[in-house]
Each structure stands twice: as structure tokens, then as C-alpha cells.
PDB file of C-alpha atoms and ligand atoms in Angstrom:
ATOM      1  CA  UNK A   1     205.679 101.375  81.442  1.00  0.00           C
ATOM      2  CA  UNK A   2     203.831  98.946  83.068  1.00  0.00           C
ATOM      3  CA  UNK A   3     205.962  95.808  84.393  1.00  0.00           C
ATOM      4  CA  UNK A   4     203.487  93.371  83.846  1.00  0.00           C
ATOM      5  CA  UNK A   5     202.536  94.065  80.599  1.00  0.00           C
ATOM      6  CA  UNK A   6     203.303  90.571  79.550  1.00  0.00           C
ATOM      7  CA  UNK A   7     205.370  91.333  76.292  1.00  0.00           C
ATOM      8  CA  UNK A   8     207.888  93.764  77.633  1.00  0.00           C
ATOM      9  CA  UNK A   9     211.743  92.484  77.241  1.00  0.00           C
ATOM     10  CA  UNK A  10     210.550  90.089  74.452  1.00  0.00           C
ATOM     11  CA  UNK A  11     212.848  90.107  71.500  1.00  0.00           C
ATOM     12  CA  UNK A  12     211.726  90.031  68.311  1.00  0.00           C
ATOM     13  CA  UNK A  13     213.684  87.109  66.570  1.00  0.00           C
ATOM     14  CA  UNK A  14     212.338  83.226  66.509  1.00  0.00           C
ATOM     15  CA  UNK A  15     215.999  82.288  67.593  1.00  0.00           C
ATOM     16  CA  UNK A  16     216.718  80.994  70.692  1.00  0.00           C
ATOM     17  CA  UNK A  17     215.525  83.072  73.506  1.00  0.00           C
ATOM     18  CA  UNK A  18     213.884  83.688  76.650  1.00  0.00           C
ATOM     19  CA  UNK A  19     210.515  83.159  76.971  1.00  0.00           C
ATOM     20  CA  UNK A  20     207.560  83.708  79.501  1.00  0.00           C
ATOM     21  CA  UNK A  21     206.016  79.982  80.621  1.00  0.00           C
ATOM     22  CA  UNK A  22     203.152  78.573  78.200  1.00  0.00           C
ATOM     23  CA  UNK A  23     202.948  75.788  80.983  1.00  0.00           C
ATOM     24  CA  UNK A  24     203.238  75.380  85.055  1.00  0.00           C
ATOM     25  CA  UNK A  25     202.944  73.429  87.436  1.00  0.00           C
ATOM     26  CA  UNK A  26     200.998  74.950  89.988  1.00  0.00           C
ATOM     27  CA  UNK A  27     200.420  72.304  92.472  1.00  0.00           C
ATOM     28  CA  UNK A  28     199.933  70.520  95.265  1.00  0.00           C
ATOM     29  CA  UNK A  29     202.929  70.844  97.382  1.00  0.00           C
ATOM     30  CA  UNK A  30     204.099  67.385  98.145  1.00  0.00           C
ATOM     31  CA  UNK A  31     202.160  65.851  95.232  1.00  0.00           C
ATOM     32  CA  UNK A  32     205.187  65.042  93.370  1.00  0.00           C
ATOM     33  CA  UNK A  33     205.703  68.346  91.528  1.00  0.00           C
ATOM     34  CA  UNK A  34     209.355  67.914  90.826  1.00  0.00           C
ATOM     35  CA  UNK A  35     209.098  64.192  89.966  1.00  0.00           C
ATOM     36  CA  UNK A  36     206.402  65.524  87.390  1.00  0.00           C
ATOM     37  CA  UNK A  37     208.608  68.683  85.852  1.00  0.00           C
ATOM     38  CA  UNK A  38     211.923  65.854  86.391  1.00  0.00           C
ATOM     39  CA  UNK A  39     210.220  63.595  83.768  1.00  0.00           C
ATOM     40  CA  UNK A  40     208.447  66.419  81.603  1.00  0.00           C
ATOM     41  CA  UNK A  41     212.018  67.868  80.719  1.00  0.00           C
ATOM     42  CA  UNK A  42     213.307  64.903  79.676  1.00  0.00           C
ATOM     43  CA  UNK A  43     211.234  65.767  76.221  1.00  0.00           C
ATOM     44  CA  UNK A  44     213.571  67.703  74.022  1.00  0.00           C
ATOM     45  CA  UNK A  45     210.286  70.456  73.463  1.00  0.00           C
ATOM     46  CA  UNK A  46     210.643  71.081  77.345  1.00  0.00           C
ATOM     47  CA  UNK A  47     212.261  73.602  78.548  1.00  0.00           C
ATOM     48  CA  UNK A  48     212.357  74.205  82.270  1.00  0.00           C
ATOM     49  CA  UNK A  49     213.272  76.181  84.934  1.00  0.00           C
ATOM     50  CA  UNK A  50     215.116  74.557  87.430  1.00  0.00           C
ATOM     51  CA  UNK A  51     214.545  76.526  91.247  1.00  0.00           C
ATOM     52  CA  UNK A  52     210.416  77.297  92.016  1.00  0.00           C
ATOM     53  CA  UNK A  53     210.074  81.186  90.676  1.00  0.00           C
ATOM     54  CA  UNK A  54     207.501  82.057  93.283  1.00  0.00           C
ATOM     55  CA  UNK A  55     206.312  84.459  90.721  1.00  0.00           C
ATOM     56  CA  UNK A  56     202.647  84.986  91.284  1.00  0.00           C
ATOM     57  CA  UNK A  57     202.365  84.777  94.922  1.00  0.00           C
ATOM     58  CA  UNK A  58     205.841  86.514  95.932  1.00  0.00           C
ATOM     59  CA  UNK A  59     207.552  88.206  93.245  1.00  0.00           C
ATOM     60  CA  UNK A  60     205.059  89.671  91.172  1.00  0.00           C
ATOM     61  CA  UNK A  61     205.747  92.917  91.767  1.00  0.00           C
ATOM     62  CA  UNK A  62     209.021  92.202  89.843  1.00  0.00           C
ATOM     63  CA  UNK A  63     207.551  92.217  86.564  1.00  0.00           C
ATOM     64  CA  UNK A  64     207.638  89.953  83.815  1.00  0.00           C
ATOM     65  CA  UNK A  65     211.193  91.317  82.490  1.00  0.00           C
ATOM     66  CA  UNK A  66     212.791  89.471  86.099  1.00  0.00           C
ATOM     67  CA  UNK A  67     210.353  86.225  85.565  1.00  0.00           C
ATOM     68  CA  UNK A  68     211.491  85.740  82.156  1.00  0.00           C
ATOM     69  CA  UNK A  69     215.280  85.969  82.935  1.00  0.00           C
ATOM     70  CA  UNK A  70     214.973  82.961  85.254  1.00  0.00           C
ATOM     71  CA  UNK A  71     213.415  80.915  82.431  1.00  0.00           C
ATOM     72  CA  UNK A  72     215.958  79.018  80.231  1.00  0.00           C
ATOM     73  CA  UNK A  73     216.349  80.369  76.551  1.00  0.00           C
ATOM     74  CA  UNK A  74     214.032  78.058  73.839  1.00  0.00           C
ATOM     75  CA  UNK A  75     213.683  78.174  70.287  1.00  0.00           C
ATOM     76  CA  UNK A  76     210.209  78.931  68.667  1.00  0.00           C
ATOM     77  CA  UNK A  77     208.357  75.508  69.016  1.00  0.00           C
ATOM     78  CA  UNK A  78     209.969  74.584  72.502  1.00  0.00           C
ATOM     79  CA  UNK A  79     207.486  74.734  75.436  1.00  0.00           C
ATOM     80  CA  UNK A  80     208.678  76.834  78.357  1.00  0.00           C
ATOM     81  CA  UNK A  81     207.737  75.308  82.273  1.00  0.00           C
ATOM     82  CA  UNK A  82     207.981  76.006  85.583  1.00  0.00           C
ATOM     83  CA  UNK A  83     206.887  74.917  88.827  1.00  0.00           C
ATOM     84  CA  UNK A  84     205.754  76.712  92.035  1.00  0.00           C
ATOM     85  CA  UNK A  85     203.435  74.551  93.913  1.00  0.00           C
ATOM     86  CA  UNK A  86     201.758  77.310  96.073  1.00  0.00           C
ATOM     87  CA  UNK A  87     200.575  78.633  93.544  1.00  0.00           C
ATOM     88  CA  UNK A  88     197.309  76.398  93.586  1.00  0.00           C
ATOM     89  CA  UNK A  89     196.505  77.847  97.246  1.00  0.00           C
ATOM     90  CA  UNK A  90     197.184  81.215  96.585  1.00  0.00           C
ATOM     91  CA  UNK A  91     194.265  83.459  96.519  1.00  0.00           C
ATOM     92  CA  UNK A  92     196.117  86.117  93.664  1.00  0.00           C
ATOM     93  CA  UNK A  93     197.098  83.679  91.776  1.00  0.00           C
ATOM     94  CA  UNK A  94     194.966  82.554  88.998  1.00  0.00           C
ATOM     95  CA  UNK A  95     193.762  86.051  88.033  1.00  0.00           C
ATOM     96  CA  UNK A  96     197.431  87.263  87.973  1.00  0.00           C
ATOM     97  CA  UNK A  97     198.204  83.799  85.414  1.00  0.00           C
ATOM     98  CA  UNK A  98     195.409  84.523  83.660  1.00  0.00           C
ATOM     99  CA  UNK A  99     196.718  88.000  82.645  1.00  0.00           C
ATOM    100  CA  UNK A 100     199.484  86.833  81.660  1.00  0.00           C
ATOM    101  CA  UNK A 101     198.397  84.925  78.046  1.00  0.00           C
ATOM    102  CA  UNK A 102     194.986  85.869  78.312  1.00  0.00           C
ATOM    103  CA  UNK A 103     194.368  82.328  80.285  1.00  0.00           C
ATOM    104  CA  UNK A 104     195.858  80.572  77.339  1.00  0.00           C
ATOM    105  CA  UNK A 105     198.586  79.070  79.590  1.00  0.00           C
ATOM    106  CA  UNK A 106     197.951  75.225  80.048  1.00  0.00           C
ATOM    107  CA  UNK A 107     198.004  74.359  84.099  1.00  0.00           C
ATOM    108  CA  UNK A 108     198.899  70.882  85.522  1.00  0.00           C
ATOM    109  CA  UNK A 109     198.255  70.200  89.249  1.00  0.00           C
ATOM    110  CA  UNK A 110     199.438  66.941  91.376  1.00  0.00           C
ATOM    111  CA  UNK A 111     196.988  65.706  93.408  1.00  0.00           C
ATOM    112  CA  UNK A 112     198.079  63.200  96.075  1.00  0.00           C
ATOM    113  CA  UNK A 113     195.685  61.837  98.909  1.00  0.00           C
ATOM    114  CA  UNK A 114     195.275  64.948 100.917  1.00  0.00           C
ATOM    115  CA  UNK A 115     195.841  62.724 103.664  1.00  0.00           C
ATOM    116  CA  UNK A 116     199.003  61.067 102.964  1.00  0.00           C
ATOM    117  CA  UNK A 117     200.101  64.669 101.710  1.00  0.00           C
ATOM    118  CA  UNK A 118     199.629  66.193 105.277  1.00  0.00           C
ATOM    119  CA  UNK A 119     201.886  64.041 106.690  1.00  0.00           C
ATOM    120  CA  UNK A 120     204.352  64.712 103.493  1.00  0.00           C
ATOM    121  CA  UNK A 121     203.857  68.442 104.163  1.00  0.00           C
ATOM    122  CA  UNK A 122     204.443  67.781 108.078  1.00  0.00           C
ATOM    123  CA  UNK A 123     207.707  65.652 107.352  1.00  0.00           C
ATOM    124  CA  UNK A 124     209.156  67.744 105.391  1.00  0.00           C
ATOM    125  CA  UNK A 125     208.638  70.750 108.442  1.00  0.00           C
ATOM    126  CA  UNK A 126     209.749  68.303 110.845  1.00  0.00           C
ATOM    127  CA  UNK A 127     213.399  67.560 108.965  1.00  0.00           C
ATOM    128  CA  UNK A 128     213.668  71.082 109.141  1.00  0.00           C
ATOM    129  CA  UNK A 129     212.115  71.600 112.797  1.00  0.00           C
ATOM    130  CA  UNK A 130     213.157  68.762 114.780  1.00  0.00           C
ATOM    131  CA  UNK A 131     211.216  69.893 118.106  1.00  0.00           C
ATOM    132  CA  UNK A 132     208.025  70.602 116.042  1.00  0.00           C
ATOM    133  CA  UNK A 133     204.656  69.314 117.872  1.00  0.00           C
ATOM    134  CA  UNK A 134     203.509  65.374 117.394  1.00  0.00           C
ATOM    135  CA  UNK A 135     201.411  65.533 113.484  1.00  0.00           C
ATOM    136  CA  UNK A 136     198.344  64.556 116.200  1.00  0.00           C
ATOM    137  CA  UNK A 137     198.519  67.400 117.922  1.00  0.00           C
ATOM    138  CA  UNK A 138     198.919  69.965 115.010  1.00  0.00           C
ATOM    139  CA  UNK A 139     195.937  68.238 113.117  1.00  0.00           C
ATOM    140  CA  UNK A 140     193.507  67.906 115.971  1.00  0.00           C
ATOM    141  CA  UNK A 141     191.757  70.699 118.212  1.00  0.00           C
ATOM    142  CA  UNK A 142     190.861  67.730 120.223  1.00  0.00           C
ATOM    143  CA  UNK A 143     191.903  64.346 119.445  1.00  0.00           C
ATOM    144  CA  UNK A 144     189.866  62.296 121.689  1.00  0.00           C
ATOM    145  CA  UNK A 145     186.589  63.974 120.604  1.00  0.00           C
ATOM    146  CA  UNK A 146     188.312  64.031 116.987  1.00  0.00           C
ATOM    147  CA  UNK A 147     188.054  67.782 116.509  1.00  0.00           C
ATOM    148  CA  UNK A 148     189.966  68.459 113.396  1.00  0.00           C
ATOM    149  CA  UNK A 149     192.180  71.965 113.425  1.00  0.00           C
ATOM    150  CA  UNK A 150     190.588  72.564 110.018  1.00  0.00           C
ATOM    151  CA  UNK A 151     192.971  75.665 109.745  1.00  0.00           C
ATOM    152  CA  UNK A 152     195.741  74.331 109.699  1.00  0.00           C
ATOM    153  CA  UNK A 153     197.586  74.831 106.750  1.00  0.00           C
ATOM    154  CA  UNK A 154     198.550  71.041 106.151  1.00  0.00           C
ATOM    155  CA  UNK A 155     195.084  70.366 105.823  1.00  0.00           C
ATOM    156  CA  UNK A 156     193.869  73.357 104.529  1.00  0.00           C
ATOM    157  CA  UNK A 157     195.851  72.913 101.540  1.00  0.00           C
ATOM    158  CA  UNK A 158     194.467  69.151 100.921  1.00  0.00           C
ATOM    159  CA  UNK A 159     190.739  70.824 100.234  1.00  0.00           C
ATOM    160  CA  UNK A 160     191.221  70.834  96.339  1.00  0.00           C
ATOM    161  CA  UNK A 161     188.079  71.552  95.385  1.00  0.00           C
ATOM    162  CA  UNK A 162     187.166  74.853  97.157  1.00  0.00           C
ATOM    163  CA  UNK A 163     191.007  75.724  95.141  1.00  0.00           C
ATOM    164  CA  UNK A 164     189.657  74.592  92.107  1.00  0.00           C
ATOM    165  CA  UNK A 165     186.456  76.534  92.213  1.00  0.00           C
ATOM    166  CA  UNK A 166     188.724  80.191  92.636  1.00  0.00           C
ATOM    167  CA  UNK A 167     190.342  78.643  89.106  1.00  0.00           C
ATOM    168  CA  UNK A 168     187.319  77.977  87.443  1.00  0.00           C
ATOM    169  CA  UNK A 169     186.750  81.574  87.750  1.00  0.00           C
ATOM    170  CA  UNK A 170     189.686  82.066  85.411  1.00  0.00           C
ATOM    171  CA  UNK A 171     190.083  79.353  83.458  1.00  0.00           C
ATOM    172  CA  UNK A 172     188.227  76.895  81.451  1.00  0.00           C
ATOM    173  CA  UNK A 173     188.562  73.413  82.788  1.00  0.00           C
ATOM    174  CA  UNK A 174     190.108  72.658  79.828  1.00  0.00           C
ATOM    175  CA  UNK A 175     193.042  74.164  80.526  1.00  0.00           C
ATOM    176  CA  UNK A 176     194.047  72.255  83.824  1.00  0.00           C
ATOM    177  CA  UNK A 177     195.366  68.964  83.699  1.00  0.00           C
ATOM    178  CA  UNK A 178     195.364  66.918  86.933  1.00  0.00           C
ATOM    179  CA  UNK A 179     197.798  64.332  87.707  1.00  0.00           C
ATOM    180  CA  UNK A 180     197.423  61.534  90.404  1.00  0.00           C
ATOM    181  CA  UNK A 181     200.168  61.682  92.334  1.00  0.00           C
ATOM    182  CA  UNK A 182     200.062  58.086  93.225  1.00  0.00           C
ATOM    183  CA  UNK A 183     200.342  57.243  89.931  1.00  0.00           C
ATOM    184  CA  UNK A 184     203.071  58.917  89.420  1.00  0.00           C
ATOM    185  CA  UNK A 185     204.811  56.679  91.462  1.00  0.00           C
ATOM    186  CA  UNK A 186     203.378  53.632  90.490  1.00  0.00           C
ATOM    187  CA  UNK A 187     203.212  53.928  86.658  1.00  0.00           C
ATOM    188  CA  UNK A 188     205.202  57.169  85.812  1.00  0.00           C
ATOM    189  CA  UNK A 189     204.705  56.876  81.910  1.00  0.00           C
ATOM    190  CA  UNK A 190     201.738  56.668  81.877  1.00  0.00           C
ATOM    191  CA  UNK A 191     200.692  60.129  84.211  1.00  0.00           C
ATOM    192  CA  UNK A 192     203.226  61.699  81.733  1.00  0.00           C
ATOM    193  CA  UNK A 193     201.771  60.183  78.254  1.00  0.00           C
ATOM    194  CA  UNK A 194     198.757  61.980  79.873  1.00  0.00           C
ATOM    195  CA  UNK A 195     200.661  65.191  80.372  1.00  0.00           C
ATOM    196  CA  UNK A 196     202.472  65.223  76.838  1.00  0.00           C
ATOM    197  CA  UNK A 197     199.101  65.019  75.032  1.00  0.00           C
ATOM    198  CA  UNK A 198     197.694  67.337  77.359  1.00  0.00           C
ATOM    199  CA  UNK A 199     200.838  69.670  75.954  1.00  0.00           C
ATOM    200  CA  UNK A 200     200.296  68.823  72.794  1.00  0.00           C
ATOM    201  CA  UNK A 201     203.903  67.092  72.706  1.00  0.00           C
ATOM    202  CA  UNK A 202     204.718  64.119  70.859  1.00  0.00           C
ATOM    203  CA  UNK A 203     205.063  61.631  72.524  1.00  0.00           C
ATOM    204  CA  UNK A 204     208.768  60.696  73.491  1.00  0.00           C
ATOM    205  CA  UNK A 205     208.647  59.619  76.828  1.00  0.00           C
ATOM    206  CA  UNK A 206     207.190  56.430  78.025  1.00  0.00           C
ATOM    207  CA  UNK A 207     208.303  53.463  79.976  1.00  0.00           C
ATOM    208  CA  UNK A 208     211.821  52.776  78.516  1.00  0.00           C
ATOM    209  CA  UNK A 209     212.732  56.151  80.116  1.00  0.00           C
ATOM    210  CA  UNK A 210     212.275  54.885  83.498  1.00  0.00           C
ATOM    211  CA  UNK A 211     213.111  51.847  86.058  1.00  0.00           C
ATOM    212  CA  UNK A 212     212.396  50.987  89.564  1.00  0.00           C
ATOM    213  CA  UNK A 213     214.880  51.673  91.780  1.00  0.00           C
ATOM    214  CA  UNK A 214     214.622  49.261  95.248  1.00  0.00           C
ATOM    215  CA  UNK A 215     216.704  51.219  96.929  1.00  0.00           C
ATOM    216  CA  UNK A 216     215.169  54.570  96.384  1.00  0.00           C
ATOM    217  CA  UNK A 217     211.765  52.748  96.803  1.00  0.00           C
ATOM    218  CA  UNK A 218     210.778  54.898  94.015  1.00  0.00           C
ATOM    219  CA  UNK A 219     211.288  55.412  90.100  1.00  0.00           C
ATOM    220  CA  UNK A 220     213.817  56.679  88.569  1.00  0.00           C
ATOM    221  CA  UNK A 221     215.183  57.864  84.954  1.00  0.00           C
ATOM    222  CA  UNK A 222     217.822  55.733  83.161  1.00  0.00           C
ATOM    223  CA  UNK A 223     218.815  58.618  82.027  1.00  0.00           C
ATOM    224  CA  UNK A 224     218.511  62.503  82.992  1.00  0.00           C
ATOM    225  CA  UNK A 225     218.261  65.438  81.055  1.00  0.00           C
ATOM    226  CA  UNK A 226     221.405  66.705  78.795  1.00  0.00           C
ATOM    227  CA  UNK A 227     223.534  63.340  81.280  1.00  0.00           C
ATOM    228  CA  UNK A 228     223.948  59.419  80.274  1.00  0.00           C
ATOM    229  CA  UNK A 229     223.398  58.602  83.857  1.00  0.00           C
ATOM    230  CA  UNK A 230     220.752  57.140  85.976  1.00  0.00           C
ATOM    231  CA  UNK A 231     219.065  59.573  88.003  1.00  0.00           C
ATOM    232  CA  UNK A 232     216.816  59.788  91.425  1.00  0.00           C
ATOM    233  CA  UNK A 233     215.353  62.534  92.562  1.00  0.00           C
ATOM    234  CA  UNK A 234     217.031  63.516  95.913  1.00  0.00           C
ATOM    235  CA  UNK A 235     216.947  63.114  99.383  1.00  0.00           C
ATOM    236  CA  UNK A 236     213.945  65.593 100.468  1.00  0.00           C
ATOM    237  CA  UNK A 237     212.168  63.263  97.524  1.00  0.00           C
ATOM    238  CA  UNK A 238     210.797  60.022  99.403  1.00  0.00           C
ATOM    239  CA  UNK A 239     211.203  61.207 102.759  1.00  0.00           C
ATOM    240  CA  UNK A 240     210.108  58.151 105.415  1.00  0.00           C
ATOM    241  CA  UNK A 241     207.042  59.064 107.002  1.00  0.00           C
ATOM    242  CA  UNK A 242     206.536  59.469 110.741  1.00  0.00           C
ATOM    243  CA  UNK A 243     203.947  56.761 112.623  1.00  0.00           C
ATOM    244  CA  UNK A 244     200.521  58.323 112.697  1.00  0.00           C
ATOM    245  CA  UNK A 245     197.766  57.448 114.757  1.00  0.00           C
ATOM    246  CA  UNK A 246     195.887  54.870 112.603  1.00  0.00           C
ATOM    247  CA  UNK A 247     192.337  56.721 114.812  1.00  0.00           C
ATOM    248  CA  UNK A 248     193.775  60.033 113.571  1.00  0.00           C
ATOM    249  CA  UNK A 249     194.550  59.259 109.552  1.00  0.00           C
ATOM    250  CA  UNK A 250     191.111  57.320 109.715  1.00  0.00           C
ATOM    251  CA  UNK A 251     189.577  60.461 111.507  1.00  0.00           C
ATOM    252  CA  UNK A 252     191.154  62.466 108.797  1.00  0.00           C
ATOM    253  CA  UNK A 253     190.380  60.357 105.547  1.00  0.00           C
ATOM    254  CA  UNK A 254     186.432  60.919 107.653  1.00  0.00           C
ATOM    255  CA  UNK A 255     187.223  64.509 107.143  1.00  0.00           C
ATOM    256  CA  UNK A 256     188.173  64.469 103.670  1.00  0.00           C
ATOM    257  CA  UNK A 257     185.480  62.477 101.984  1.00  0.00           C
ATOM    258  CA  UNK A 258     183.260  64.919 101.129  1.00  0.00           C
ATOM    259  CA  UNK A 259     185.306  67.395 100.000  1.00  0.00           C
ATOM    260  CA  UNK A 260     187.169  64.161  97.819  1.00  0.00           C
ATOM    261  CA  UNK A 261     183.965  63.571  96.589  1.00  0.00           C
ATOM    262  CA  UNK A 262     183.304  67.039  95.316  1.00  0.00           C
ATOM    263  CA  UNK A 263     187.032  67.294  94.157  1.00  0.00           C
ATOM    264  CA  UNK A 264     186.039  64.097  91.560  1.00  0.00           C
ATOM    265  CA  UNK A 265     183.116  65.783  90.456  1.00  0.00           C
ATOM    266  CA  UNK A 266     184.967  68.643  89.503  1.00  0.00           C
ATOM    267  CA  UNK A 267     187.851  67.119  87.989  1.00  0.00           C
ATOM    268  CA  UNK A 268     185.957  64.767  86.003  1.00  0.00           C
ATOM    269  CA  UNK A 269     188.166  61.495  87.557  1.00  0.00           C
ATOM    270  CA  UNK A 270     188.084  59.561  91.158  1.00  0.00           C
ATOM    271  CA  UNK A 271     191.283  59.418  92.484  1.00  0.00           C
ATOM    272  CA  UNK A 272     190.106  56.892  94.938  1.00  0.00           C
ATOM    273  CA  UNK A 273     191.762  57.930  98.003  1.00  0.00           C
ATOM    274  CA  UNK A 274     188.701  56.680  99.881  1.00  0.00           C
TER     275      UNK A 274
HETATM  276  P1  A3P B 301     207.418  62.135 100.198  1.00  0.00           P
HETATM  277  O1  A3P B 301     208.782  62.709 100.412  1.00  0.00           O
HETATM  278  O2  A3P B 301     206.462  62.436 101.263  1.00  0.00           O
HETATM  279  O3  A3P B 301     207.438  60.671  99.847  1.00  0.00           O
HETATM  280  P2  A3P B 301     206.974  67.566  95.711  1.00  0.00           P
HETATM  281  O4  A3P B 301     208.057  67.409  94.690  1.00  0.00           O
HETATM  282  O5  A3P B 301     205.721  68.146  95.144  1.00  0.00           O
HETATM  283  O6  A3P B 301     207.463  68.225  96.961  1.00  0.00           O
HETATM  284  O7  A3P B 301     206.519  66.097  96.124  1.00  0.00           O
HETATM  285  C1  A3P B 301     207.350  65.251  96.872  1.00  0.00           C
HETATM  286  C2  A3P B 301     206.782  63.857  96.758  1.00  0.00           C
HETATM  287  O8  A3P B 301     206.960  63.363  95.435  1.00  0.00           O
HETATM  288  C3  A3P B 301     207.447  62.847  97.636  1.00  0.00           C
HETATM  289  O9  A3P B 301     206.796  62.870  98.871  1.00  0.00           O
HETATM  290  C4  A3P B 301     207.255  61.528  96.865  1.00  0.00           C
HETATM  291  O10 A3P B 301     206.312  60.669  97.445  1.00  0.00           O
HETATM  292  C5  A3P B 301     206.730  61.974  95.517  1.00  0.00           C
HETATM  293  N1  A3P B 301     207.352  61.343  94.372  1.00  0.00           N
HETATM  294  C6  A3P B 301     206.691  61.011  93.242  1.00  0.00           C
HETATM  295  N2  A3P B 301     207.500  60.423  92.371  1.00  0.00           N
HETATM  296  C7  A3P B 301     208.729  60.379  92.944  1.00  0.00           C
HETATM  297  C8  A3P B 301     209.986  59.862  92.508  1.00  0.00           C
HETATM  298  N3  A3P B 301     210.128  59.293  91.319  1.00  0.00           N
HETATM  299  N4  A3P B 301     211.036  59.971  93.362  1.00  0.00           N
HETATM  300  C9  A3P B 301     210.873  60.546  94.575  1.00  0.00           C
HETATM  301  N5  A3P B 301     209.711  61.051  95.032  1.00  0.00           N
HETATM  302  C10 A3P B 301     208.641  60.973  94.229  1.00  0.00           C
END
């Protein structure tokens, strides 16, 4: 039998049960992926997976029978989620989602200045790598001439619309949802009324769900999923930033513009991160 023959392991019954994601996340990391699936699972037709599955990029060979075991059980009518932001960057990836439902499975992606999210990306290495080179000398082949290391993963991952085109060779636009990842911050409800129609959810979550929280610097929910308390997202959420080089973000924004540019086209929106 093959393993990724995408109904193996489903039961038959409309009761509650496992089910195989009709929506993910697939991206960007650092664009506020788990602030987005956070607030989407508030809605009582969400149903999410709580760890990143890694499915498509790490754990394929698996099979659908493991992927579905980490999703929680739904009843018929409840929409299934998950998040794994590589997945936008990952070469295999949107042929392997595609074969999945037949590239019926809605996609949202959080876009965040590419900029800002190469530092995001870096900060988060840095917590974790202490001794880890200056961001200035990781992002620059040369930073007096202002040689950008264009391979570098950080910034490699910030060129969203040579990603995009590899999906549009799966999937209709229509099927991806982009969310601004700035706006997600500053006006939460209103990224995620965009997401629930998107779903075709009704729409249950909106500002009420949500206040500022000056401490956290960011928002949070008044009240979380299946708890009565107020919730932030944690610690590796909102990490302070290091001080960059204001030559090498503004060397860097230079770098990004035209691929920005072409990332609005494709999208349809400007995101106005320059
Ligand atoms: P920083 O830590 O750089 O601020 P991801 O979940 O994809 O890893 O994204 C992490 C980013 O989500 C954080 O990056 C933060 O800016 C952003 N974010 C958006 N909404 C947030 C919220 N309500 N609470 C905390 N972080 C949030």
C-alpha cells in the first residue's frame, strides 16, 4: 500500500475523528505564524495542531497514517490546521501538498518585512548561539562596498516572490491567503476577519477577543483556547532585537525593493515595507 495515498487510516464515521489538514500555515518563519494559528484556534471550527509537523519537508516519508495522528480529532464541519513555516521555502513542498487534496487545501502565508524578519530569524539563532557572528557580518560579503551574502539563508528566505512563483505552479492563487505580519501586530482582528472569510468561517473572532498588553509590547487574547485566562504568546514571541547598522538595514531594504515590488504584483496587495 502506498503511504501517501492520502485516504489511508481514515475512518469511515462523521463522528469525531482524526483528520488530514484542509488548512496550513506554511509561512514565513518569523512572520508571526504562531500568533496567526494562536488566534485562528480560538474559533470553535478550528482545530489545530499544537507542535510544527514538519511533514512535507522532513517527515514525509512517514506517510499520511503518522501525519494524521498528530492532528487533533474534529467532527465533520470542523476545519483541521497546522503550521510549519518552512514549508514556504521548501523546494518539495507544494507538489507534495498539492497531492494531498488534489490542491484543494487552502494555504495562508505571513509575510513580514523581509528585512525586519532577518534580524527576527538572526535573533532567534543568536538566543540559541550566543557566540554567533555580528548580523553585519553574516548579511554582507563586504560591508563597506555593501556586497550582500545573497545566500544566506536569512535573506534568502525574505525573497517571497521567486517562493511564490514554485506555488503558482501548484496552486491557483486563489488558494493562498497572505497575511501582513505587521498587521498582525497592530490590528490583529482585522488580519484574522481576513483569514476566517478566507476559511470560509463565520466570523467569531474580532476585536473583543483581544487587548494590548504594555508589558508584552504586543497583543494578547483575553482569553485562550478551552482557558478563562488572559494569554501572551511566550518568551521566544517578541524577542528584543539586536542594534543593526542603520547603513546595513538601509543597504538591505536597497536589496529588497525589487524583489518587494514583484512580491506585490504577485500577491495582488503592497505591504509597504518600502
Ligand atoms: P520577534 O520575536 O522578532 O518580535 P513566528 O511565530 O512565525 O516565529 O513569528 C514570531 C514573530 O511573531 C515575533 O517576532 C513577533 O514580532 C510576531 N508576533 C506577531 N504577533 C505577536 C503577538 N501577539 N505576540 C508575540 N509576537 C507576535
Amino acid at each position: 500500500a502506498d503511504p501517501n495515498n492520502a485516504s489511508v487510516g481514515a475512518e469511515e464515521d462523521s463522528g469525531e475523528r482524526r483528520r488530514l489538514p484542509q488548512a496550513i500555515i506554511i509561512g514565513v518563519k518569523k512572520g508571526g505564524t504562531r500568533a496567526l494559528l494562536e488566534f485562528l484556534r480560538l474559533h470553535p471550527d478550528v482545530r489545530a495542531a499544537g507542535a510544527e509537523p514538519h511533514f512535507f519537508d522532513r517527515n514525509y516519508q512517514r506517510g499520511y497514517r503518522w501525519y494524521r495522528s498528530l492532528m487533533p480529532p474534529s467532527l465533520e464541519g470542523q476545519l483541521t490546521m497546522e503550521k510549519t513555516p518552512s514549508y514556504y521555502v521548501t523546494r518539495e513542498t507544494p507538489a507534495r501538498i498539492q497531492a494531498m487534496a488534489d490542491g484543494n487545501t487552502k494555504l495562508l502565508v505571513v509575510v513580514r518585512d523581509p528585512v525586519t524578519r532577518a534580524v527576527s530569524d538572526y535573533t532567534q539563532t543568536l538566543s540559541k548561539r550566543p557566540t554567533m557572528p555580528a548580523f553585519e557580518a553574516l548579511a554582507f560579503r563586504n560591508m563597506s562596498t555593501g556586497i550582500v551574502e545573497t545566500g544566506w539563508n536569512a535573506l534568502r528566505i525574505g525573497l517571497y516572490a521567486e517562493h511564490l512563483q514554485r506555488w503558482l505552479q501548484h496552486f491557483s492563487r486563489q488558494q493562498l491567503l497572505f497575511i501582513s505580519g505587521e498587521r498582525l501586530v497592530t490590528d490583529p482582528a482585522a488580519e484574522v476577519t481576513r483569514a476566517q472569510h478566507f476559511l470560509g468561517l463565520r466570523p467569531l473572532i474580532s476585536d473583543e477577543n483581544f487587548y494590548f498588553n504594555t508589558t508584552k509590547g504586543f497583543p494578547c487574547l483575553k482569553k485562550a483556547e478551552g482557558q478563562g485566562r488572559p494569554h501572551c504568546l511566550g518568551k521566544s514571541k517578541g524577542r528584543q532585537h539586536p542594534d543593526i547598522r542603520p547603513e546595513a538595514l538601509l543597504r538591505l531594504r536597497e536589496y529588497f525593493r525589487p524583489f518587494n515590488r514583484r512580491f506585490y504584483e504577485m500577491a495582488g496587495h503592497d505591504f509597504g515595507w518600502d
